[in-house]
PDB file of C-alpha atoms in Angstrom:
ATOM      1  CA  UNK Q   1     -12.464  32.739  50.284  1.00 67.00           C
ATOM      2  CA  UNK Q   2     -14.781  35.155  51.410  1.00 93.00           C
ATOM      3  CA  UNK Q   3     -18.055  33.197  52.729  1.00 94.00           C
ATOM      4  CA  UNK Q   4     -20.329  36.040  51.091  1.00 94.00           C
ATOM      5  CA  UNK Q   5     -18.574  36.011  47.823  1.00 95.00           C
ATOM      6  CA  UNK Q   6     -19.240  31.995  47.645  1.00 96.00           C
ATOM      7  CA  UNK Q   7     -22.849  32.465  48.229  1.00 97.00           C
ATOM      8  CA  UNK Q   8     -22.842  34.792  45.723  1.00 95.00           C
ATOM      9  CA  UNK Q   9     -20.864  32.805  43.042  1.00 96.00           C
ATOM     10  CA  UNK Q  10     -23.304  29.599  43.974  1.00 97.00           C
ATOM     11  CA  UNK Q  11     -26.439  32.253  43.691  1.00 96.00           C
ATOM     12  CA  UNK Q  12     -24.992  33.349  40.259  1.00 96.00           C
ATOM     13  CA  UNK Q  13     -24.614  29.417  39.537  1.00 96.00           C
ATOM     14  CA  UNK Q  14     -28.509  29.117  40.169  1.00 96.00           C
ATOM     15  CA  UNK Q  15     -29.739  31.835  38.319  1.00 95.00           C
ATOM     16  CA  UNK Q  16     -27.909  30.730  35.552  1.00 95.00           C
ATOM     17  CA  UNK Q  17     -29.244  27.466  35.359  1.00 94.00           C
ATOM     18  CA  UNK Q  18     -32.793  28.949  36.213  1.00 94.00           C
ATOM     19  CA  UNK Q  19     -32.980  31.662  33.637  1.00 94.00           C
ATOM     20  CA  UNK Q  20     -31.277  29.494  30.993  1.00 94.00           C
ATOM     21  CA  UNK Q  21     -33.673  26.823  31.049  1.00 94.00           C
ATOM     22  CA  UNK Q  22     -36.497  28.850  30.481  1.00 92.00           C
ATOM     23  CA  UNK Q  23     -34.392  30.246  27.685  1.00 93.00           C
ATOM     24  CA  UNK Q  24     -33.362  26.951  26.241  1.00 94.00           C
ATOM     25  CA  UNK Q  25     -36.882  25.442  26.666  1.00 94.00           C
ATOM     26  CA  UNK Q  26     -38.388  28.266  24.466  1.00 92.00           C
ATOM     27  CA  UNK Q  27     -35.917  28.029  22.148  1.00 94.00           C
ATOM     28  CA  UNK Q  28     -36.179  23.942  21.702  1.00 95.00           C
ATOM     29  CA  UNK Q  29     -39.913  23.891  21.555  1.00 96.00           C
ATOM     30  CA  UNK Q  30     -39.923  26.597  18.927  1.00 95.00           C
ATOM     31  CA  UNK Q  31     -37.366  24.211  16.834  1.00 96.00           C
ATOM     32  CA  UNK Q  32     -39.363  21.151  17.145  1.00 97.00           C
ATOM     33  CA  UNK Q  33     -42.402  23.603  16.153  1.00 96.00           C
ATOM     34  CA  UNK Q  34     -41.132  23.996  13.060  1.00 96.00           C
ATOM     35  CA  UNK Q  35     -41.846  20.444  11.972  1.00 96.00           C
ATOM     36  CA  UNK Q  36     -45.128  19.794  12.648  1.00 96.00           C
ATOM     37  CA  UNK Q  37     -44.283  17.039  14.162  1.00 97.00           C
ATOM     38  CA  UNK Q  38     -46.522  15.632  16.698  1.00 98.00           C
ATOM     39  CA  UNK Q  39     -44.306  12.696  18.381  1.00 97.00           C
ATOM     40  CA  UNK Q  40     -40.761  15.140  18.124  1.00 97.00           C
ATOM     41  CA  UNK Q  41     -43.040  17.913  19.595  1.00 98.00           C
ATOM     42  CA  UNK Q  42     -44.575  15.379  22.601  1.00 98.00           C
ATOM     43  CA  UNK Q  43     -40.571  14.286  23.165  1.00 97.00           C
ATOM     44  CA  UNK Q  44     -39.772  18.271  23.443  1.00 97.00           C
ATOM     45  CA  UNK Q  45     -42.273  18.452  25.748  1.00 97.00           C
ATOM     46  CA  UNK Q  46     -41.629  15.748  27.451  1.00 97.00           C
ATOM     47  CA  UNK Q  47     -38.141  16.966  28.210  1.00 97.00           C
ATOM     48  CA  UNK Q  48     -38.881  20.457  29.222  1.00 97.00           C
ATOM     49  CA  UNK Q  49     -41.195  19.221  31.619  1.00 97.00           C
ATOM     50  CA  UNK Q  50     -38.142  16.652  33.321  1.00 97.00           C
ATOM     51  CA  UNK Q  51     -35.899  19.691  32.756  1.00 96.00           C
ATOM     52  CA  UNK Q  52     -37.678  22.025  34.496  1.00 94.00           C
ATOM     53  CA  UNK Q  53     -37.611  19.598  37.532  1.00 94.00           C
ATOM     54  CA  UNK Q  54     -33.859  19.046  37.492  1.00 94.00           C
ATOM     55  CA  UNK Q  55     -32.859  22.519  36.508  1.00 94.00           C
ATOM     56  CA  UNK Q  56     -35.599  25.210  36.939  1.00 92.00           C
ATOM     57  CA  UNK Q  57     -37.272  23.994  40.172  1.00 92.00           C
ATOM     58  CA  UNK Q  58     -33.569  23.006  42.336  1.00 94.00           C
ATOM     59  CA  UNK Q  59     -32.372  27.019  40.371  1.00 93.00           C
ATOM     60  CA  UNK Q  60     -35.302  28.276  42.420  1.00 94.00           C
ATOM     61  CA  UNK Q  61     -34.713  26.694  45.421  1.00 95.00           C
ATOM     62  CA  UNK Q  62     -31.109  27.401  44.846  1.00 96.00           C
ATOM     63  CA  UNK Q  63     -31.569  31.370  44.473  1.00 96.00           C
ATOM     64  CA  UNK Q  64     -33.752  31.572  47.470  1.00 94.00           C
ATOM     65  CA  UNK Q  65     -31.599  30.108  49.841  1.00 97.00           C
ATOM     66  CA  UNK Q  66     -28.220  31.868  48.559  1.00 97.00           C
ATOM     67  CA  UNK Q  67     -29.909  34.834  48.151  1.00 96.00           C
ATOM     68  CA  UNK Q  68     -31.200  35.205  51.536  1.00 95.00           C
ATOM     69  CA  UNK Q  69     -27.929  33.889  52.954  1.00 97.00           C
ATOM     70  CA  UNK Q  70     -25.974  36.472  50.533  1.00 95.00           C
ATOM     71  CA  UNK Q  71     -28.324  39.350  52.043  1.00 95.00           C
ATOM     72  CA  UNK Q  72     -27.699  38.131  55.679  1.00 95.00           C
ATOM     73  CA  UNK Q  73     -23.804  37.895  55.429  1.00 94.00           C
ATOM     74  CA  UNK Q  74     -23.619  40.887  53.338  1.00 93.00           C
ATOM     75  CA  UNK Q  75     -25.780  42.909  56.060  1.00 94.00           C
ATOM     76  CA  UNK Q  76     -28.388  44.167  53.426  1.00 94.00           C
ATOM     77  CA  UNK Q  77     -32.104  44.306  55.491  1.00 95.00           C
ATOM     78  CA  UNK Q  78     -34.178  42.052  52.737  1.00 93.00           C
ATOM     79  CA  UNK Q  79     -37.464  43.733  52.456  1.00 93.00           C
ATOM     80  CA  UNK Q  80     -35.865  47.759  53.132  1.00 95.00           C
ATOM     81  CA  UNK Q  81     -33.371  47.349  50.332  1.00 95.00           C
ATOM     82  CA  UNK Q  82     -35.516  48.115  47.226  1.00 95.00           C
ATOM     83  CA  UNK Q  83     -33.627  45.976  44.381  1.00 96.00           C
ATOM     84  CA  UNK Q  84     -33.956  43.263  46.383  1.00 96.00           C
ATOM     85  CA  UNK Q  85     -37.637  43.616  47.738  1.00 96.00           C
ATOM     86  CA  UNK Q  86     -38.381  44.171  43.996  1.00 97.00           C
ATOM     87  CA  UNK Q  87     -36.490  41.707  42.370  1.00 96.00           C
ATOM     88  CA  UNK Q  88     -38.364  39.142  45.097  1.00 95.00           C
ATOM     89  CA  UNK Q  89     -41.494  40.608  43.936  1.00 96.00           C
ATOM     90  CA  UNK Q  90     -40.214  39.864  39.882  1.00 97.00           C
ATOM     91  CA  UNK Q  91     -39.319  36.263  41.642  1.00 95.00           C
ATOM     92  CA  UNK Q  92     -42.869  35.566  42.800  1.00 95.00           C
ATOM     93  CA  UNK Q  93     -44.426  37.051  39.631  1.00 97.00           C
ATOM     94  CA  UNK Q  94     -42.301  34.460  37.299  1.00 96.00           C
ATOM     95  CA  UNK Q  95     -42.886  31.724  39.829  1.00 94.00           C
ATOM     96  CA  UNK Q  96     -46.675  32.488  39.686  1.00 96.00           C
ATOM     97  CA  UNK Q  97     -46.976  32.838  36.010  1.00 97.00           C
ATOM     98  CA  UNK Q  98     -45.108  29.476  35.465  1.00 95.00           C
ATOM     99  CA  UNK Q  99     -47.552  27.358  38.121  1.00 95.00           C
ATOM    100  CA  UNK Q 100     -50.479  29.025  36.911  1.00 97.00           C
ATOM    101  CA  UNK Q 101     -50.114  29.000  32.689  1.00 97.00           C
ATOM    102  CA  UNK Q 102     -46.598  27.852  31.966  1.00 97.00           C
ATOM    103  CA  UNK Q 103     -46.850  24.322  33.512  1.00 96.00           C
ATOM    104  CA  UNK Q 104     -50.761  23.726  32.984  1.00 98.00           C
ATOM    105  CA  UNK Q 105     -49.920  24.870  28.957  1.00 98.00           C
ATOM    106  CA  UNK Q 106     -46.841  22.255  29.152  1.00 97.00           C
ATOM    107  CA  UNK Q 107     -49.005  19.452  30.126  1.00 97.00           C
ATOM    108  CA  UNK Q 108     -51.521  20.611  27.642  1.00 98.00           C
ATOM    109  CA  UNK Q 109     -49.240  20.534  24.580  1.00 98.00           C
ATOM    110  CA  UNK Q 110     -47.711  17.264  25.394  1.00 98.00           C
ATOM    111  CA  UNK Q 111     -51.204  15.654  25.834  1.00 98.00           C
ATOM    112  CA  UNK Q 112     -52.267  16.958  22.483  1.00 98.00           C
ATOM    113  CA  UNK Q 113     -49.223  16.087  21.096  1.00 98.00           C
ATOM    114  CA  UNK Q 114     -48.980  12.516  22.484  1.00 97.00           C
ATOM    115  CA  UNK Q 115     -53.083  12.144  21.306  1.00 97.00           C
ATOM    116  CA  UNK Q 116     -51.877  12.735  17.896  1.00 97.00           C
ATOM    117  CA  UNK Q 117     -49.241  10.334  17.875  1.00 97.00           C
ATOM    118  CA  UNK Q 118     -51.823   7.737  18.997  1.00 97.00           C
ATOM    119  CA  UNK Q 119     -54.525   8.501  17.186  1.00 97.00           C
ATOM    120  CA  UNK Q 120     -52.651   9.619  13.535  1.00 95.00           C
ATOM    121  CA  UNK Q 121     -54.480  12.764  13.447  1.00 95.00           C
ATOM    122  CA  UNK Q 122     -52.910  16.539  14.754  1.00 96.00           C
ATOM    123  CA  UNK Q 123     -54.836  19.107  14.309  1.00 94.00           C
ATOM    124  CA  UNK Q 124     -51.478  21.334  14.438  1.00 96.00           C
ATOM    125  CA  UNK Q 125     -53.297  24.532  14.397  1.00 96.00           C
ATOM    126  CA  UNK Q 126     -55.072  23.609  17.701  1.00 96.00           C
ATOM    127  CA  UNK Q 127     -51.671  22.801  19.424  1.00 97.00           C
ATOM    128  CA  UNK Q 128     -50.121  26.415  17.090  1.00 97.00           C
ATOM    129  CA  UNK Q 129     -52.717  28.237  19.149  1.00 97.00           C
ATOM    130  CA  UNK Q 130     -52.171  26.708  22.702  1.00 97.00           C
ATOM    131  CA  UNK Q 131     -48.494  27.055  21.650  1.00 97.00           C
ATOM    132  CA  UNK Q 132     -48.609  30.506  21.111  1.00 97.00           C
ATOM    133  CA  UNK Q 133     -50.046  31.228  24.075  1.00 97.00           C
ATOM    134  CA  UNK Q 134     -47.377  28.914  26.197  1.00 97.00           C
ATOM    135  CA  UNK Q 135     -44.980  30.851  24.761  1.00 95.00           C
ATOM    136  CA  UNK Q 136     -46.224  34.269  25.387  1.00 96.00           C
ATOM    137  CA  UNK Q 137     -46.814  33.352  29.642  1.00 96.00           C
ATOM    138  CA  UNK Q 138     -42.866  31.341  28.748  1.00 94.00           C
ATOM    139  CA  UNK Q 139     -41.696  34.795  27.979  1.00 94.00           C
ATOM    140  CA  UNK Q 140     -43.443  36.394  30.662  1.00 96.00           C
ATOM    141  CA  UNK Q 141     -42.129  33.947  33.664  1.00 94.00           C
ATOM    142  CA  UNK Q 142     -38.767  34.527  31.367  1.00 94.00           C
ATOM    143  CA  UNK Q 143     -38.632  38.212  31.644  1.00 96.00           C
ATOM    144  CA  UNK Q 144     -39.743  39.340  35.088  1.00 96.00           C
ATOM    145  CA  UNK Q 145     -36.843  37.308  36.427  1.00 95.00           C
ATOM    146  CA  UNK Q 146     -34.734  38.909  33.786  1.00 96.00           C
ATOM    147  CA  UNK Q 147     -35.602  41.982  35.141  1.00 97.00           C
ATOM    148  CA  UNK Q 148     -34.871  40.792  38.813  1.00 96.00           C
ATOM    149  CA  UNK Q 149     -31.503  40.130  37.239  1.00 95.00           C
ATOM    150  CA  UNK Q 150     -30.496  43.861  35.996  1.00 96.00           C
ATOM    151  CA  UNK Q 151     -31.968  45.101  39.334  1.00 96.00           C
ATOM    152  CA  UNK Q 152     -29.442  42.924  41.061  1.00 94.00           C
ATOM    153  CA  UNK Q 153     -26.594  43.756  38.751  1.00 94.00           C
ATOM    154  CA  UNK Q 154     -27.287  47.637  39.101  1.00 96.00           C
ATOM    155  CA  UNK Q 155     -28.505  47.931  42.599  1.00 95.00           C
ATOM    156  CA  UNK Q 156     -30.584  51.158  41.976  1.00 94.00           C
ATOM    157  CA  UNK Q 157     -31.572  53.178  44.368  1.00 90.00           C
ATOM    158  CA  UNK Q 158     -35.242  51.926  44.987  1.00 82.00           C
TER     159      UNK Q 158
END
């Protein structure tokens, strides 16, 4: 096989698992949401937070490293071929975004959520509102890569 074409397929692997963490995490917390649950919303917390170390943080490492190996074997100069210098700025947005409010918000919500548990008293609309807002910044870090992703796919003419 091709070595470029197996960089790519293992740089396609890593944005998949990347972007569809995000995804899923969204999606999960949003279920638990719905229950008002404080000790099922602390355990979805919980496990976005351990899957965003096994699949979000090794899918960033992995994009980085197949996608700079993809541009070198495939001859494309990184930072004078536009879709990629601008899907590496969408890159550093999301991964900004994510260590600045996604993460922080994570912690946040779990603490609130595990203080409930403990104490028998949520005040749900406290963790609605933080909630809210870790979605929002969620959808943010979810979407700049997203658009990383069609720049990659269409290869405009930047």
């Amino acid at each position: 096989m091709d070595m470029y074409l197996f960089i790519k397929l293992l740089h396609i692997t890593a944005v998949i698992a990347f972007v569809g963490n995000i995804t899923t995490g969204l999606f999960w917390h949003a279920h638990a949401a719905r229950t008002r649950d404080p000790k099922l919303l602390a355990h979805t917390m919980d496990g976005i937070i351990r899957s965003d170390r096994l699949f979000t943080v090794p899918g960033v490492i992995g994009i980085i490293v197949t996608g700079v190996a993809a541009a070198i074997h495939g001859n494309f100069p990184i930072l004078r071929t536009g879709w990629i210098l601008w899907t590496l700025i969408l890159f550093v947005v999301s991964g900004l975004i994510f260590m600045i409010r996604v993460a922080p918000l994570q912690r946040q919500l779990r603490a609130i959520a595990l203080a409930a548990v403990q104490s028998g008293t949520f005040e749900y609309a406290h963790y609605h509102a933080l909630a809210v807002r870790w979605e929002l910044w969620g959808a943010a870090a979810l979407l700049t890569p997203l658009a990383g992703l069609a720049l990659m796919v269409l290869k405009p003419g930047l």
